[in-house]
PDB file of C-alpha atoms in Angstrom:
ATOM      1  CA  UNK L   1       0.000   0.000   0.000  1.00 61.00           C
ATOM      2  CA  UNK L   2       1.183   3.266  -1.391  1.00 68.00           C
ATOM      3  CA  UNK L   3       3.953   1.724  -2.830  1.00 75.00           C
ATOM      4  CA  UNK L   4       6.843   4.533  -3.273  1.00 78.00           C
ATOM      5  CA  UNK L   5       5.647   6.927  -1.398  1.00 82.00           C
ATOM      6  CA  UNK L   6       7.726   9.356   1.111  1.00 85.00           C
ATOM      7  CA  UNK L   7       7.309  11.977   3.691  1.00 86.00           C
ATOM      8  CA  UNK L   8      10.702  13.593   4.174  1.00 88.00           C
ATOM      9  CA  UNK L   9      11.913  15.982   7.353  1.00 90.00           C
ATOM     10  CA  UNK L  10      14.702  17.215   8.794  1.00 91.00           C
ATOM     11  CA  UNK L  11      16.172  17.246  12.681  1.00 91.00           C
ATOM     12  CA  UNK L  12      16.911  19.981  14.934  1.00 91.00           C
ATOM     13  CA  UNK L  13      20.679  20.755  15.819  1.00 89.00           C
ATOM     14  CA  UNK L  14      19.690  18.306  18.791  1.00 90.00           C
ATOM     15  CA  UNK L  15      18.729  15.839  16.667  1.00 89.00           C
ATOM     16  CA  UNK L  16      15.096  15.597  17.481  1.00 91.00           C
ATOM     17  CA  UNK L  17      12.009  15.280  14.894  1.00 89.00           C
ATOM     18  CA  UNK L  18       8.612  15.383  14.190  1.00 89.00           C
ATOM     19  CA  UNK L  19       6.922  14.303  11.164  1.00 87.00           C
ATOM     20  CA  UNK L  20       3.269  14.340  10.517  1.00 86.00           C
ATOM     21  CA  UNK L  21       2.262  11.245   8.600  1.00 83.00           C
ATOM     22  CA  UNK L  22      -0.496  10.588   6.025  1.00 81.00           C
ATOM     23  CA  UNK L  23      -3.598   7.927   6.397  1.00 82.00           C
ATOM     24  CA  UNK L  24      -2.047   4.212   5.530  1.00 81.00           C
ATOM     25  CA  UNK L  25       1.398   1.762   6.687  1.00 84.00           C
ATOM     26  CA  UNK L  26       4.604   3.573   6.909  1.00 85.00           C
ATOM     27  CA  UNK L  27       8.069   2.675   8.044  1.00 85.00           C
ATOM     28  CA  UNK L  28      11.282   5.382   9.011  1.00 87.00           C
ATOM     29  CA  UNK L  29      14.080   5.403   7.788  1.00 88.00           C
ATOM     30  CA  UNK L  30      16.914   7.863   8.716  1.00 91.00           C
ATOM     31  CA  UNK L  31      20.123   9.212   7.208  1.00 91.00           C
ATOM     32  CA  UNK L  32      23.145  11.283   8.356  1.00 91.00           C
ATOM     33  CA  UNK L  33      25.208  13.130   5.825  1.00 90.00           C
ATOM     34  CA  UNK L  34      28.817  13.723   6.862  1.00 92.00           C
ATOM     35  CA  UNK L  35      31.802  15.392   5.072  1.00 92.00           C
ATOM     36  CA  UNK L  36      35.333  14.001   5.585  1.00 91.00           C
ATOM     37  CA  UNK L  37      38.392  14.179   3.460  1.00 87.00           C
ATOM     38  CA  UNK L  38      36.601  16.689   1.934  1.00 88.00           C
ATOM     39  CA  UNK L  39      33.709  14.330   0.413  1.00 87.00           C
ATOM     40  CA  UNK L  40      30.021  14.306   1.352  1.00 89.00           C
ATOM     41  CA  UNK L  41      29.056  11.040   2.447  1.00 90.00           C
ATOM     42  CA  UNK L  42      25.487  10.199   3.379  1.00 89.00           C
ATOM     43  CA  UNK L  43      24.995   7.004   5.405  1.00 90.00           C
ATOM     44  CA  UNK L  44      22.130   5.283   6.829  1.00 90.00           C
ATOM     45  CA  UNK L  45      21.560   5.496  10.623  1.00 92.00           C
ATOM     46  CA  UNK L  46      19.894   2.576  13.172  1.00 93.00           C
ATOM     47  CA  UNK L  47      16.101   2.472  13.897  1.00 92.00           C
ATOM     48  CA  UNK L  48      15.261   1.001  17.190  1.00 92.00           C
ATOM     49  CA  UNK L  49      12.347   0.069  16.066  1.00 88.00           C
ATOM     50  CA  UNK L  50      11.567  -1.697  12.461  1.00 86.00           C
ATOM     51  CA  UNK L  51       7.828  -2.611  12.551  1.00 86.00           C
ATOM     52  CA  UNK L  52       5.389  -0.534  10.613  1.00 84.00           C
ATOM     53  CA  UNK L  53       3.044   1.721  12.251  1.00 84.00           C
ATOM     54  CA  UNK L  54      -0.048   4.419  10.812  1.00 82.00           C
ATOM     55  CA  UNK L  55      -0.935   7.820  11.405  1.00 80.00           C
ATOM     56  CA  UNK L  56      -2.222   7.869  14.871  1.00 80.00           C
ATOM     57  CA  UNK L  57       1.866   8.485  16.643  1.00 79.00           C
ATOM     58  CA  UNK L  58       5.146   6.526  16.505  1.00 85.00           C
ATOM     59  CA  UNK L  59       8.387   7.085  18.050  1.00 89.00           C
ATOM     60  CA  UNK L  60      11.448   6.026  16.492  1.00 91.00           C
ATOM     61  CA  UNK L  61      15.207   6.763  17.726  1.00 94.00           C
ATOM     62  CA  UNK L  62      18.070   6.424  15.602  1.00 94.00           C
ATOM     63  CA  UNK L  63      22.089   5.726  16.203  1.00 95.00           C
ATOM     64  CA  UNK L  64      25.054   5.856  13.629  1.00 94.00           C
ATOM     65  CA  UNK L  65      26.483   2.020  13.355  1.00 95.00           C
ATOM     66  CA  UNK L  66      29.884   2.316  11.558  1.00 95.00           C
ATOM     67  CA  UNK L  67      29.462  -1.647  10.909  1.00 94.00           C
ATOM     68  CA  UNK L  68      27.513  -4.600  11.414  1.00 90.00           C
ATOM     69  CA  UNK L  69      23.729  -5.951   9.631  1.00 88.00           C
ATOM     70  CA  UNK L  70      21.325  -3.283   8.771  1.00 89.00           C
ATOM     71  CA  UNK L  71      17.803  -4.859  10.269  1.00 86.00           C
ATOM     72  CA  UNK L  72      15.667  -4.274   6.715  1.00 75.00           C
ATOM     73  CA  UNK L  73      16.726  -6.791   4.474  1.00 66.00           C
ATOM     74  CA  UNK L  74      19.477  -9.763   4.329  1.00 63.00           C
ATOM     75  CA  UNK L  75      22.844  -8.605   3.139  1.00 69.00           C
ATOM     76  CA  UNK L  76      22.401  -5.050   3.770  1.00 83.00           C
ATOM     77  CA  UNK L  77      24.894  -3.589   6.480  1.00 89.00           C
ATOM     78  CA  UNK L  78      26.337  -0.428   8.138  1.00 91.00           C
ATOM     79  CA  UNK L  79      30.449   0.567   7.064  1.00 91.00           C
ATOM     80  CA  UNK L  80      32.064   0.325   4.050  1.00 89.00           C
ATOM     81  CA  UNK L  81      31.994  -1.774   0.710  1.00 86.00           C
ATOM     82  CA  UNK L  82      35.280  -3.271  -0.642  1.00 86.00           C
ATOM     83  CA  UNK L  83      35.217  -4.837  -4.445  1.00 83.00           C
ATOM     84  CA  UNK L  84      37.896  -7.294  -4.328  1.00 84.00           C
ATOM     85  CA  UNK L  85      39.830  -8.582  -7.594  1.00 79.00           C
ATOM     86  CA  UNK L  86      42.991 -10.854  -8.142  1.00 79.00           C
ATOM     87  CA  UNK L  87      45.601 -10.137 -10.513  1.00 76.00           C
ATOM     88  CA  UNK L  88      46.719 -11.803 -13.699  1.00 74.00           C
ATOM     89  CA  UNK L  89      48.284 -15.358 -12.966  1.00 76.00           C
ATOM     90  CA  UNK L  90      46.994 -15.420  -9.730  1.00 79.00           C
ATOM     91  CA  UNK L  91      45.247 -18.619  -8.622  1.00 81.00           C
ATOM     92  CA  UNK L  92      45.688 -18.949  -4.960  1.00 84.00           C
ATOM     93  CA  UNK L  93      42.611 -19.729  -3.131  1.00 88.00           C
ATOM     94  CA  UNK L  94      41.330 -16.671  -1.001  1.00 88.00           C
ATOM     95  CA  UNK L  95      40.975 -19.246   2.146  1.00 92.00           C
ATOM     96  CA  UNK L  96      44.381 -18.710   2.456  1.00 93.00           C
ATOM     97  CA  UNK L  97      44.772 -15.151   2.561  1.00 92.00           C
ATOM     98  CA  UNK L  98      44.838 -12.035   5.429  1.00 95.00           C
ATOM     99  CA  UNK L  99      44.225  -9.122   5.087  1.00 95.00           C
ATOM    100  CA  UNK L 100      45.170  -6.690   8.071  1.00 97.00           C
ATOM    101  CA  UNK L 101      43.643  -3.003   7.760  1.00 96.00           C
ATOM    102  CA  UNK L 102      45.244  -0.383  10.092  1.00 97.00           C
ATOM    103  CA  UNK L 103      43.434   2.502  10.232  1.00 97.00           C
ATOM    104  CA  UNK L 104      46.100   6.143   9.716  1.00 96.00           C
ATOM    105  CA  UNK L 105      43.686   8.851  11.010  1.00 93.00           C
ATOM    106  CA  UNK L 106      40.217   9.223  12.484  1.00 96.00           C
ATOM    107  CA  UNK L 107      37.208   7.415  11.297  1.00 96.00           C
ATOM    108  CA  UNK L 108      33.927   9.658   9.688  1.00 95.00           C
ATOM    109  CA  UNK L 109      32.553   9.910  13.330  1.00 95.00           C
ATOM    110  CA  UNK L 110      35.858  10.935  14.650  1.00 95.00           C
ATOM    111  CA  UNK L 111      36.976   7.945  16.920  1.00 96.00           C
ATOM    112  CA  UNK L 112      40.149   6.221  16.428  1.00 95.00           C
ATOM    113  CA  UNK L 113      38.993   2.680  14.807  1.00 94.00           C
ATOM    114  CA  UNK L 114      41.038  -0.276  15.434  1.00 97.00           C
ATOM    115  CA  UNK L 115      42.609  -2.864  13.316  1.00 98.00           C
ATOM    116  CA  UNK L 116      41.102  -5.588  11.059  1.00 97.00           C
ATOM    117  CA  UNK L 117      42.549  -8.747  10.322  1.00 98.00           C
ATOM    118  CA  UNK L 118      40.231 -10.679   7.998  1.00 96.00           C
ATOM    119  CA  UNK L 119      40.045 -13.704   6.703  1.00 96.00           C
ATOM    120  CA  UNK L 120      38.116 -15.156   4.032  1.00 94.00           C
ATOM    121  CA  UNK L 121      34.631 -16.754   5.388  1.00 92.00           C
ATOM    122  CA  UNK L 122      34.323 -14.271   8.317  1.00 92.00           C
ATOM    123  CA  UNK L 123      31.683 -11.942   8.658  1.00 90.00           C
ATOM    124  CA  UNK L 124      33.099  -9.105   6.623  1.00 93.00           C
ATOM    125  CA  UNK L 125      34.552 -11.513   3.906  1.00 93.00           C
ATOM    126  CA  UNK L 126      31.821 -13.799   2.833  1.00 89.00           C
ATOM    127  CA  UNK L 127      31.740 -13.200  -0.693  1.00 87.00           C
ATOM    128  CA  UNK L 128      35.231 -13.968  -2.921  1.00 83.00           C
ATOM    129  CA  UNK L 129      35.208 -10.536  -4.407  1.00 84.00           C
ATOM    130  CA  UNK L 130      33.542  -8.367  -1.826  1.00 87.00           C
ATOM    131  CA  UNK L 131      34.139  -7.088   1.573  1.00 89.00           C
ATOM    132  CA  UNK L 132      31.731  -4.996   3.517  1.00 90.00           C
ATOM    133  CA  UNK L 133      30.693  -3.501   7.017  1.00 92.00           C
ATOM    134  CA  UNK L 134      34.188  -2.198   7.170  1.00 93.00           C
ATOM    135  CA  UNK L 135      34.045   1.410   9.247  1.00 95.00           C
ATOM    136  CA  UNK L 136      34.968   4.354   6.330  1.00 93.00           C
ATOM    137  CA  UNK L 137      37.778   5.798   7.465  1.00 93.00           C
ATOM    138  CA  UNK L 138      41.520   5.936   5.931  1.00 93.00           C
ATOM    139  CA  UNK L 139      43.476   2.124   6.242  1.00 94.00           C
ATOM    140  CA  UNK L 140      46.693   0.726   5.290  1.00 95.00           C
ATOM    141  CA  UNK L 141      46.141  -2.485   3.752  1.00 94.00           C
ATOM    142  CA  UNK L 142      48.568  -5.302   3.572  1.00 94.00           C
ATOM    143  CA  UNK L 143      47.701  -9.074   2.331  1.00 93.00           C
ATOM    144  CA  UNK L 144      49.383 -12.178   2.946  1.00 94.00           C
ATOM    145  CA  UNK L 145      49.264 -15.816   2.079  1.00 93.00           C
ATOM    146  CA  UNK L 146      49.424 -17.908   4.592  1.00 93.00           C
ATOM    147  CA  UNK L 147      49.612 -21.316   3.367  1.00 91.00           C
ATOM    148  CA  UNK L 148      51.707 -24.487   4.351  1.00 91.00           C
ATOM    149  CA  UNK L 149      52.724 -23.244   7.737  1.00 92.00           C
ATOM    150  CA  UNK L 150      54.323 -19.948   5.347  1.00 92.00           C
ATOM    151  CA  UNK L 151      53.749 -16.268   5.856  1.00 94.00           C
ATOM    152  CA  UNK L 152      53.987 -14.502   1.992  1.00 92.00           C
ATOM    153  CA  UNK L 153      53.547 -11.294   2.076  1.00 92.00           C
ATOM    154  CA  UNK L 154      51.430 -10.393  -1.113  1.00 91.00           C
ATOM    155  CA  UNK L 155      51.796  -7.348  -3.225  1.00 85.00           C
ATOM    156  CA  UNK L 156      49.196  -4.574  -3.756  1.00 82.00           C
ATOM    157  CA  UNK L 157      47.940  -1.919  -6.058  1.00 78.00           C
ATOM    158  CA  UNK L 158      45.793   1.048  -6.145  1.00 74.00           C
ATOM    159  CA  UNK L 159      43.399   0.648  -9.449  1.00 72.00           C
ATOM    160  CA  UNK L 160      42.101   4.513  -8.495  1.00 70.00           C
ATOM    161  CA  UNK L 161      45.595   5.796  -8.163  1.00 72.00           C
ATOM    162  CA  UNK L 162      47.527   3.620 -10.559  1.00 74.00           C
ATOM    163  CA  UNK L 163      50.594   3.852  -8.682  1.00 78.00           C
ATOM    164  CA  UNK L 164      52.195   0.592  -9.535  1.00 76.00           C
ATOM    165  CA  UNK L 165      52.627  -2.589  -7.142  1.00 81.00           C
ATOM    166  CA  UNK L 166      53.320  -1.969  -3.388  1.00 87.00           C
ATOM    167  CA  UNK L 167      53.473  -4.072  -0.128  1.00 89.00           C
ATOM    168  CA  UNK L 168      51.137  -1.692   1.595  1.00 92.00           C
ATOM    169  CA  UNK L 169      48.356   0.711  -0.122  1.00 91.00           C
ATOM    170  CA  UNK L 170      46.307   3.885   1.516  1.00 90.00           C
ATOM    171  CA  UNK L 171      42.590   2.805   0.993  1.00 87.00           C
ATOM    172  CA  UNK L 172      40.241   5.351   1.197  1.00 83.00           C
ATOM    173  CA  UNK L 173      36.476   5.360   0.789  1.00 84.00           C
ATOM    174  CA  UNK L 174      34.361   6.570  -2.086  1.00 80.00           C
ATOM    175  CA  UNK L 175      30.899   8.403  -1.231  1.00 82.00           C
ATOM    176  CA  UNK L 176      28.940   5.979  -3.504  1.00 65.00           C
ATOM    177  CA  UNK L 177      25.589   5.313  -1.302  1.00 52.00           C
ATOM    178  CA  UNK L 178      24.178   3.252  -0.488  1.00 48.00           C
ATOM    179  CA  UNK L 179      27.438   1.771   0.589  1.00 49.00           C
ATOM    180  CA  UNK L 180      30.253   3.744   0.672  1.00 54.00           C
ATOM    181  CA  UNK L 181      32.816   2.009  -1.779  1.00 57.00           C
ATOM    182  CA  UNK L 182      36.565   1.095  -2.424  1.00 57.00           C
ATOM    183  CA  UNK L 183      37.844  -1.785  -4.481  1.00 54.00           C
ATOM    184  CA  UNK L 184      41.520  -3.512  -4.704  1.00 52.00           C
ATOM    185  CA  UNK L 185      42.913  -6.522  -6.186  1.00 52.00           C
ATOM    186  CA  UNK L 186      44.691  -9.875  -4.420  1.00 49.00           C
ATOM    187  CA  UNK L 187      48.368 -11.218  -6.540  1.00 46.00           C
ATOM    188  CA  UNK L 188      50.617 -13.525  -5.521  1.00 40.00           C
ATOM    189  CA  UNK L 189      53.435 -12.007  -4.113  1.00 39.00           C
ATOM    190  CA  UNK L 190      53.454  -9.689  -7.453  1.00 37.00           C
ATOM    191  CA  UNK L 191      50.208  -8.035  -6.546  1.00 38.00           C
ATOM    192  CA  UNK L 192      46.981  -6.949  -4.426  1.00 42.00           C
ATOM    193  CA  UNK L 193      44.775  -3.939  -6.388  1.00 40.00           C
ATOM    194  CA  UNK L 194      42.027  -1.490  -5.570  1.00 36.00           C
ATOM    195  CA  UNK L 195      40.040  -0.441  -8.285  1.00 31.00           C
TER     196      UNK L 195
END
């Protein structure tokens, strides 16, 4: 029932709102925009409540999640989007590959972050060419294959920047809602590329 339809406000400087709704089923949804590194990024915020209500009053609160699952739909979740891609005569198996983000400055809502180690089949990596819910904020991004008791250190590349193979790569987000994107490629110890 009125399929498509919205009824848009705005907060307060504190944050609060007050929307008047029409006659029928609705649902809220609520967004922060946010610039960093000089780029406007507009990410979804938290409900604490997801069931629909009608006219007659709802209340709904809403927190910024840097990661984890978004409550509306499977697959959808809060942080960043990684595209993932392995270089030419590369044919390792992503099971056996770390990678280890460090973050080099403040994350969008200002805290420090922390460091990821991830391995494929975790919660951020569960796709072979994707990795998502990671909190948008600057990284250094090393990869290594660990296979048969050995620790390879893999080489990586920039596909934005173009700057040739490195052991280590800057990763920054792109403002491309509705998940904030980045992309790099996995070689053998030749290569690892964001694109």
């Amino acid at each position: 029932m009125l399929y498509a339809s919205y009824i848009h406000g705005t907060t307060d400087e504190n944050g609060t709102y007050r929307i008047k709704s029409q006659p029928g089923p609705w649902r809220t949804f609520a967004y922060v925009d946010r610039t960093y590194n000089g780029q406007k990024y507009t990410m979804e915020l938290f409900p604490d409540g997801t069931d629909a209500f009608n006219e007659e009053r709802a209340v709904r609160n809403f927190t910024w999640k840097l990661e984890g699952d978004m409550p509306w739909e499977a697959g959808g979740y809060y942080g960043g989007f990684v595209m993932l891609r392995s270089g030419d005569g590369f044919y390792e198996d992503e099971k056996d590959i770390e990678l280890v983000f460090t973050p080099v400055g403040p994350l969008i809502d200002g805290s420090a972050g922390r460091t990821l180690t991830i391995r494929y089949g975790e919660d951020k990596w569960q796709n072979r060419y994707e990795l998502q819910g990671i909190p948008i904020g600057p990284y250094k991004v090393k990869a290594t294959l660990k296979k048969n008791g050995t620790n390879q250190p893999l080489k990586v590349e920039d596909w934005d920047k173009q700057e040739g193979l490195k052991t280590e790569i800057l990763l920054d987000f792109l403002p491309d809602p509705p998940g904030q994107r980045s992309q790099f490629c996995i070689y053998s110890n030749r290569v690892l590329k964001k694109y």
